[in-house]
Amino acid sequence: MPTQKASTSSSSSGPSRPSRPSGSPKSSTSKADQRCAQSECILVLQGGGALGAYQGGVYEVLTAVHRDPDWVAGVSIGAINAALIAGNPPEKRLQRLREFWELVSSPMPTGLAQVLDGDLRGAFNEASALRGVLFGVPGFFMPRIPPAGWHPRGTDGAISHYDTSPLKRTLERLVDFDRINDGPTRLSVGAVNVRTGNFEYFDSTTRRLDARHVMASGALPPGFPPVEIDGESYWDGGLVSNTPLQYVLDQPADRRRVVFQVDLFSALGPVPGTMGEVVAREKDIRFSSRTRLNTTHVLERQRLAQAARRLLDKLPAQLREDPDVQALARLHQRRAGMDIVHLIYRSKGYEGQSKDYEFSRRSMAEHWQAGVADMSRTLGDPTWQNHDPEADGVHVFDVPAADAKPGGPQA
């Protein structure tokens, strides 16, 4: 089935502190509400450092308008957000997300915030990012003193620029790992085995998780040290794939699924004109993880499975036990339908190559509010609202941003 693209001209704005906008769609008895009530609701969170506040805004609207997810999967900062959600009871999840993002973001003088715009805002963001590089981020990481070259070979200090023990303390304070391991919400986080280079998912349905598994998913070298788990060292999953969407799609399903894929990097963008724009564009391409390609492959597999089913129905009975025919039949084993709702953070013009490590309070609030606005617009769009929740197959929904320009980046 072709991708369904919905468009709308509505927009939503809000205060600097994240909050649900008055224009958010209301939960009622629409087909979309029925879909979330009867299906497995899955939240898939891409990595992207400081941009991850966008995912907090998306979650705020998801839980306010529909319901909490049954399964949260994430990589890097997406793994941290996922753990904050799965590791708390529903009534505390939004509070914990806000607490984390307010902890790691730095406020600026009120008067300064009002005058920053255009080139001045870009310069401020770069200065804010530089402060994080030099002095670290509260509750997240701090620079190593002395620097890496002064530490004995093979130690964490010799192979990373920052100490992430503050993040461990933050996770242990804000996340109830007993709830993750024994509670109703599934958590999956992805990391890369440093020795083998293989991607691995730590899933609460197959093993007990703790802060190390979440930290491993966000251990991006050479900034952060690898995390040792069961004798193996792990780095950030974004080195191989910055989104766990394919992992989710590969897992067996016994009921219909609604997957909310929340990306922080756009695969499409303009050709850069400066060296700073080159670095930013390269990062977008590298970490966007080809989400659109994944959904395209899902649709193509669906078309192949449907063709195989039609072919099998035409075969005489004596051929249906043939091993090759049985192999084709297995293509059609996934009978549960699936909706994939794709949301993507669109960078502002003043956000440069440092956008994923620029932790100012103003940027955090803007990212969060962008998530609120995009999710509100998506769930309120008629194409989503009126979609048949009983429809077979895979359906992809992608509502362009309200300020998207014709011919501009949409992914």
Coordinates of C-alpha atoms in Angstrom, one line a residue:
M1 CA 0.0 0.0 0.0
P2 CA 1.5 3.4 -0.9
T3 CA 2.6 5.8 1.8
Q4 CA -0.2 8.1 3.0
K5 CA 1.0 11.7 3.4
A6 CA -1.4 14.0 5.2
S7 CA -1.0 17.7 5.2
T8 CA -2.5 20.5 7.3
S9 CA -2.0 24.2 7.6
S10 CA -2.6 24.3 11.4
S11 CA 0.2 25.0 13.8
S12 CA 0.6 25.1 17.6
S13 CA 2.8 27.2 19.8
G14 CA 3.3 27.3 23.5
P15 CA 5.2 28.7 26.4
S16 CA 8.8 28.1 27.0
R17 CA 8.0 25.5 29.6
P18 CA 6.7 22.4 27.9
S19 CA 2.9 22.1 28.2
R20 CA 0.0 20.8 26.2
P21 CA -1.3 23.4 23.8
S22 CA -4.9 24.4 23.9
G23 CA -5.2 23.3 20.3
S24 CA -4.3 19.7 20.9
P25 CA -6.8 17.1 19.5
K26 CA -9.2 15.7 22.1
S27 CA -9.5 12.0 22.8
S28 CA -13.0 10.8 21.9
T29 CA -14.5 7.9 20.0
S30 CA -12.7 8.4 16.7
K31 CA -11.3 5.5 14.7
A32 CA -7.8 6.6 15.7
D33 CA -8.8 6.3 19.4
Q34 CA -10.2 2.8 18.8
R35 CA -6.9 1.8 17.1
C36 CA -4.7 2.8 20.0
A37 CA -7.1 1.0 22.4
Q38 CA -7.1 -2.2 20.6
S39 CA -3.6 -2.4 19.2
E40 CA -0.1 -2.7 20.6
C41 CA 1.2 0.9 20.8
I42 CA 4.9 1.2 20.3
L43 CA 7.1 4.3 20.7
V44 CA 10.4 4.2 18.7
L45 CA 13.0 6.9 19.6
Q46 CA 16.0 7.8 17.5
G47 CA 19.3 9.1 19.0
G48 CA 20.2 12.8 18.7
G49 CA 21.7 14.2 22.0
A50 CA 20.2 17.6 23.0
L51 CA 17.5 17.3 20.3
G52 CA 15.9 14.5 22.4
A53 CA 13.7 17.0 24.2
Y54 CA 11.6 16.9 21.0
Q55 CA 10.6 13.3 22.0
G56 CA 9.4 14.5 25.4
G57 CA 6.9 16.8 23.6
V58 CA 5.8 14.0 21.4
Y59 CA 5.2 11.7 24.4
E60 CA 3.3 14.4 26.2
V61 CA 0.7 14.6 23.5
L62 CA 0.6 10.8 22.9
T63 CA -0.2 10.1 26.5
A64 CA -2.7 13.0 26.8
V65 CA -4.6 12.3 23.6
H66 CA -4.4 8.5 23.3
R67 CA -2.6 6.4 25.9
D68 CA 0.8 5.3 27.1
P69 CA 2.8 2.9 24.9
D70 CA 3.0 -0.8 25.5
W71 CA 6.6 -0.9 24.3
V72 CA 9.3 1.8 24.1
A73 CA 12.5 1.2 22.0
G74 CA 15.4 3.7 21.8
V75 CA 19.0 4.3 20.8
S76 CA 21.3 6.8 22.5
I77 CA 19.3 9.7 23.9
G78 CA 16.2 7.8 22.7
A79 CA 17.2 5.0 25.1
I80 CA 17.4 7.5 28.0
N81 CA 14.0 8.9 27.2
A82 CA 12.6 5.3 26.7
A83 CA 14.0 4.3 30.1
L84 CA 12.4 7.3 31.8
I85 CA 9.1 6.3 30.3
A86 CA 9.2 2.6 30.9
G87 CA 10.8 3.0 34.3
N88 CA 8.1 5.0 35.9
P89 CA 4.3 4.7 36.5
P90 CA 2.2 6.5 33.9
E91 CA 1.3 9.4 36.3
K92 CA 5.1 10.2 36.9
R93 CA 6.5 9.7 33.4
L94 CA 6.0 13.2 32.1
Q95 CA 7.4 14.7 35.4
R96 CA 10.5 12.5 35.2
L97 CA 11.1 13.5 31.5
R98 CA 10.8 17.2 32.4
E99 CA 13.1 16.7 35.5
F100 CA 15.8 15.1 33.3
W101 CA 15.6 17.7 30.6
E102 CA 15.6 20.6 33.0
L103 CA 18.5 19.1 34.8
V104 CA 20.8 18.8 31.8
S105 CA 19.8 22.1 30.2
S106 CA 21.3 25.4 31.2
P107 CA 19.2 28.6 31.7
M108 CA 20.1 32.0 30.4
P109 CA 19.4 35.5 31.7
T110 CA 15.7 36.4 30.8
G111 CA 16.7 39.7 29.2
L112 CA 19.3 38.0 26.9
A113 CA 16.7 35.4 25.8
Q114 CA 14.4 38.1 24.5
V115 CA 17.0 39.8 22.2
L116 CA 18.6 36.7 20.7
D117 CA 17.5 36.1 17.1
G118 CA 18.9 35.3 13.7
D119 CA 22.7 35.4 13.6
L120 CA 22.8 36.4 17.3
R121 CA 20.9 33.3 18.2
G122 CA 23.2 31.1 16.2
A123 CA 26.3 32.6 17.9
F124 CA 24.6 32.1 21.3
N125 CA 23.9 28.4 20.5
E126 CA 27.5 27.9 19.5
A127 CA 28.7 29.5 22.7
S128 CA 26.3 27.4 24.7
A129 CA 27.6 24.2 23.0
L130 CA 31.2 25.3 23.7
R131 CA 30.4 25.7 27.3
G132 CA 29.2 22.1 27.4
V133 CA 32.3 20.9 25.6
L134 CA 34.6 22.6 28.1
F135 CA 32.7 22.1 31.4
G136 CA 30.3 19.2 30.7
V137 CA 26.5 18.9 31.3
P138 CA 25.0 18.7 34.7
G139 CA 23.6 15.2 35.5
F140 CA 25.1 13.8 32.3
F141 CA 28.8 14.1 31.8
M142 CA 31.9 16.0 33.0
P143 CA 35.3 16.5 31.4
R144 CA 38.2 14.3 32.5
I145 CA 40.9 16.1 34.4
P146 CA 43.7 15.4 33.5
P147 CA 42.7 14.8 29.8
A148 CA 42.9 11.4 28.1
G149 CA 46.5 11.5 27.2
W150 CA 47.5 11.5 30.8
H151 CA 45.6 8.3 31.8
P152 CA 47.1 4.8 31.7
R153 CA 46.5 2.9 28.5
G154 CA 43.3 0.8 28.5
T155 CA 41.5 2.7 31.2
D156 CA 38.2 4.6 30.6
G157 CA 40.2 7.8 31.1
A158 CA 42.6 7.0 28.3
I159 CA 39.9 6.2 25.7
S160 CA 37.3 9.0 26.3
H161 CA 37.1 12.7 26.9
Y162 CA 34.3 12.7 29.5
D163 CA 33.2 10.9 32.6
T164 CA 29.6 9.7 32.4
S165 CA 29.2 8.7 36.1
P166 CA 26.8 11.6 36.6
L167 CA 24.5 10.0 34.0
K168 CA 24.6 6.7 36.0
R169 CA 23.5 8.5 39.1
T170 CA 20.8 10.4 37.3
L171 CA 19.4 7.2 35.8
E172 CA 19.4 5.4 39.1
R173 CA 17.6 8.3 40.7
L174 CA 15.0 8.9 38.0
V175 CA 14.4 5.3 36.7
D176 CA 12.9 2.4 38.5
F177 CA 14.7 -0.6 36.9
D178 CA 12.7 -3.1 38.9
R179 CA 9.6 -1.7 37.2
I180 CA 11.3 -2.0 33.8
N181 CA 12.1 -5.6 34.5
D182 CA 8.9 -6.7 36.1
G183 CA 6.4 -4.1 34.9
P184 CA 4.0 -4.0 32.0
T185 CA 6.0 -1.7 29.6
R186 CA 8.6 -3.4 27.4
L187 CA 11.9 -1.6 26.9
S188 CA 14.5 -2.2 24.2
V189 CA 17.7 -0.3 23.7
G190 CA 20.4 -0.8 21.1
A191 CA 24.2 -0.8 21.4
V192 CA 27.3 -1.9 19.5
N193 CA 29.7 -4.5 20.7
V194 CA 33.1 -2.8 20.5
R195 CA 35.0 -6.1 20.0
T196 CA 32.8 -7.6 17.2
G197 CA 31.2 -4.5 15.7
N198 CA 27.9 -6.3 15.9
F199 CA 24.7 -4.5 16.9
E200 CA 22.9 -5.9 19.9
Y201 CA 19.5 -5.1 21.5
F202 CA 19.0 -5.3 25.3
D203 CA 15.3 -6.2 25.7
S204 CA 13.4 -6.4 29.0
T205 CA 11.5 -9.4 27.7
T206 CA 14.7 -11.5 27.4
R207 CA 17.0 -10.2 30.2
R208 CA 17.1 -7.9 33.2
L209 CA 18.2 -4.4 32.5
D210 CA 19.9 -1.8 34.6
A211 CA 21.5 1.6 34.1
R212 CA 24.5 0.1 32.3
H213 CA 22.4 -1.1 29.3
V214 CA 20.9 2.4 28.8
M215 CA 24.3 4.0 29.2
A216 CA 25.8 1.6 26.7
S217 CA 23.3 2.7 24.1
G218 CA 24.5 6.3 24.5
A219 CA 28.2 5.7 24.9
L220 CA 29.3 7.7 21.8
P221 CA 33.1 7.6 21.2
P222 CA 35.5 9.3 21.6
G223 CA 33.5 11.5 24.0
F224 CA 32.1 8.7 26.2
P225 CA 33.8 5.5 27.4
P226 CA 32.4 2.1 26.4
V227 CA 30.2 0.4 29.0
E228 CA 31.1 -3.2 30.1
I229 CA 28.3 -5.7 30.3
D230 CA 28.9 -9.4 31.0
G231 CA 32.5 -9.1 30.0
E232 CA 31.9 -7.3 26.7
S233 CA 32.3 -3.5 26.0
Y234 CA 29.6 -1.5 24.2
W235 CA 29.4 1.8 22.4
D236 CA 26.5 3.9 21.2
G237 CA 24.1 2.0 18.9
G238 CA 24.0 5.0 16.6
L239 CA 27.4 3.9 15.2
V240 CA 25.5 1.2 13.3
S241 CA 21.8 2.2 13.3
N242 CA 20.5 5.3 15.0
T243 CA 16.9 4.1 15.2
P244 CA 15.5 0.8 16.5
L245 CA 12.7 0.7 14.0
Q246 CA 14.0 -2.3 12.1
Y247 CA 14.3 -4.3 15.3
V248 CA 10.7 -3.5 16.2
L249 CA 9.5 -4.5 12.7
D250 CA 11.4 -7.8 12.9
Q251 CA 9.7 -8.9 16.1
P252 CA 6.7 -11.2 15.8
A253 CA 3.3 -9.7 16.4
D254 CA 0.0 -11.3 17.5
R255 CA -2.1 -8.2 17.2
R256 CA -2.2 -5.0 15.2
R257 CA 0.6 -2.5 15.9
V258 CA 0.7 1.2 15.9
V259 CA 4.3 2.4 15.7
F260 CA 5.2 6.0 16.4
Q261 CA 8.7 6.6 15.0
V262 CA 10.3 9.8 16.3
D263 CA 13.4 11.0 14.4
L264 CA 15.7 13.8 15.4
F265 CA 17.8 14.1 12.2
S266 CA 16.3 14.8 8.7
A267 CA 17.6 12.7 5.8
L268 CA 16.7 15.4 3.3
G269 CA 18.2 18.9 3.4
P270 CA 19.8 21.6 1.3
V271 CA 23.3 21.5 -0.2
P272 CA 25.6 23.2 2.2
G273 CA 27.3 26.5 1.5
T274 CA 29.8 26.8 4.3
M275 CA 32.1 24.4 6.2
G276 CA 29.8 24.7 9.2
E277 CA 26.9 23.6 7.1
V278 CA 28.9 20.8 5.7
V279 CA 29.5 19.3 9.1
A280 CA 25.8 19.8 10.1
R281 CA 24.6 18.2 6.8
E282 CA 27.0 15.2 7.2
K283 CA 25.7 14.6 10.7
D284 CA 22.1 14.7 9.5
I285 CA 22.8 12.1 6.8
R286 CA 24.9 9.9 9.0
F287 CA 22.4 9.7 11.9
S288 CA 19.1 9.8 10.1
S289 CA 19.5 6.0 9.7
R290 CA 17.4 5.8 6.6
T291 CA 14.1 5.5 8.4
R292 CA 12.2 6.1 5.1
L293 CA 14.2 3.3 3.5
N294 CA 13.1 1.0 6.4
T295 CA 9.4 1.8 5.9
T296 CA 9.8 1.5 2.1
H297 CA 11.2 -2.0 2.6
V298 CA 8.3 -2.9 4.9
L299 CA 5.8 -1.8 2.2
E300 CA 7.7 -3.8 -0.5
R301 CA 7.7 -6.9 1.7
Q302 CA 4.0 -6.5 2.1
R303 CA 3.5 -6.3 -1.6
L304 CA 5.6 -9.4 -2.1
A305 CA 3.7 -11.3 0.6
Q306 CA 0.4 -10.3 -1.0
A307 CA 1.6 -11.4 -4.4
A308 CA 2.8 -14.7 -2.9
R309 CA -0.6 -15.3 -1.3
R310 CA -2.4 -14.7 -4.6
L311 CA 0.0 -17.1 -6.4
L312 CA -0.5 -19.8 -3.7
D313 CA -4.3 -19.5 -4.1
K314 CA -3.9 -20.3 -7.8
L315 CA -1.7 -23.4 -7.4
P316 CA -3.2 -26.9 -7.6
A317 CA -3.3 -28.8 -4.3
Q318 CA -0.5 -31.2 -5.2
L319 CA 2.0 -28.4 -5.4
R320 CA 1.2 -26.7 -2.1
E321 CA 3.4 -29.0 0.0
D322 CA 6.4 -28.3 -2.2
P323 CA 9.3 -26.8 0.0
D324 CA 9.6 -23.7 -2.3
V325 CA 5.9 -23.1 -2.1
Q326 CA 6.0 -23.4 1.7
A327 CA 8.9 -20.9 1.8
L328 CA 6.7 -18.4 -0.1
A329 CA 3.8 -19.1 2.2
R330 CA 5.9 -18.0 5.2
L331 CA 6.2 -14.6 3.6
H332 CA 2.5 -14.1 4.4
Q333 CA 2.6 -15.2 8.0
R334 CA 2.4 -11.7 9.5
R335 CA -1.3 -11.2 9.3
A336 CA -1.6 -8.5 12.0
G337 CA -1.8 -5.0 10.4
M338 CA 0.5 -2.2 11.2
D339 CA 0.4 1.6 11.2
I340 CA 3.7 3.5 11.2
V341 CA 3.4 7.2 12.2
H342 CA 6.6 9.1 11.3
L343 CA 7.6 12.3 13.1
I344 CA 10.8 14.2 12.3
Y345 CA 12.3 17.2 14.1
R346 CA 13.1 20.0 11.6
S347 CA 16.1 22.0 12.5
K348 CA 15.8 25.8 12.8
G349 CA 17.8 28.0 10.5
Y350 CA 20.1 29.1 13.4
E351 CA 20.9 25.6 14.5
G352 CA 24.3 24.5 13.2
Q353 CA 26.5 21.5 13.6
S354 CA 26.4 21.7 17.4
K355 CA 22.6 21.3 17.7
D356 CA 22.9 17.8 19.2
Y357 CA 25.2 18.9 22.0
E358 CA 23.8 22.4 22.6
F359 CA 21.9 22.1 25.9
S360 CA 20.6 25.6 26.6
R361 CA 17.3 25.8 28.4
R362 CA 15.7 27.8 25.6
S363 CA 16.7 25.3 22.9
M364 CA 15.4 22.5 25.1
A365 CA 12.0 24.2 25.5
E366 CA 11.8 24.9 21.8
H367 CA 12.6 21.3 20.9
W368 CA 10.0 20.0 23.4
Q369 CA 7.4 22.4 22.1
A370 CA 8.1 21.4 18.5
G371 CA 7.4 17.8 19.5
V372 CA 4.1 18.9 21.1
A373 CA 3.1 20.8 18.0
D374 CA 4.1 18.1 15.5
M375 CA 2.3 15.3 17.5
S376 CA -0.8 17.4 18.0
R377 CA -1.0 18.2 14.3
T378 CA -0.4 14.5 13.4
L379 CA -3.0 13.0 15.7
G380 CA -5.5 15.7 14.7
D381 CA -5.0 15.3 11.0
P382 CA -8.1 13.9 9.2
T383 CA -6.1 11.2 7.3
W384 CA -5.0 9.7 10.6
Q385 CA -8.3 10.3 12.4
N386 CA -10.4 8.7 9.7
H387 CA -8.1 5.8 8.8
D388 CA -9.9 2.4 9.2
P389 CA -8.4 0.7 12.3
E390 CA -9.3 -2.7 10.9
A391 CA -7.5 -2.2 7.5
D392 CA -5.1 -5.0 6.6
G393 CA -1.4 -4.4 5.7
V394 CA 1.0 -1.7 6.6
H395 CA 0.1 2.0 6.5
V396 CA 2.6 4.8 6.8
F397 CA 1.5 8.3 7.9
D398 CA 3.7 11.3 7.6
V399 CA 2.2 14.8 8.3
P400 CA 4.6 17.5 7.1
A401 CA 5.5 20.3 9.5
A402 CA 3.3 23.3 9.5
D403 CA 6.2 25.5 8.4
A404 CA 7.5 23.1 5.7
K405 CA 8.3 25.0 2.5
P406 CA 7.4 23.5 -0.9
G407 CA 10.4 21.7 -2.2
G408 CA 12.1 21.8 1.2
P409 CA 13.2 19.0 3.4
Q410 CA 10.5 16.6 4.4
A411 CA 12.4 13.7 5.9

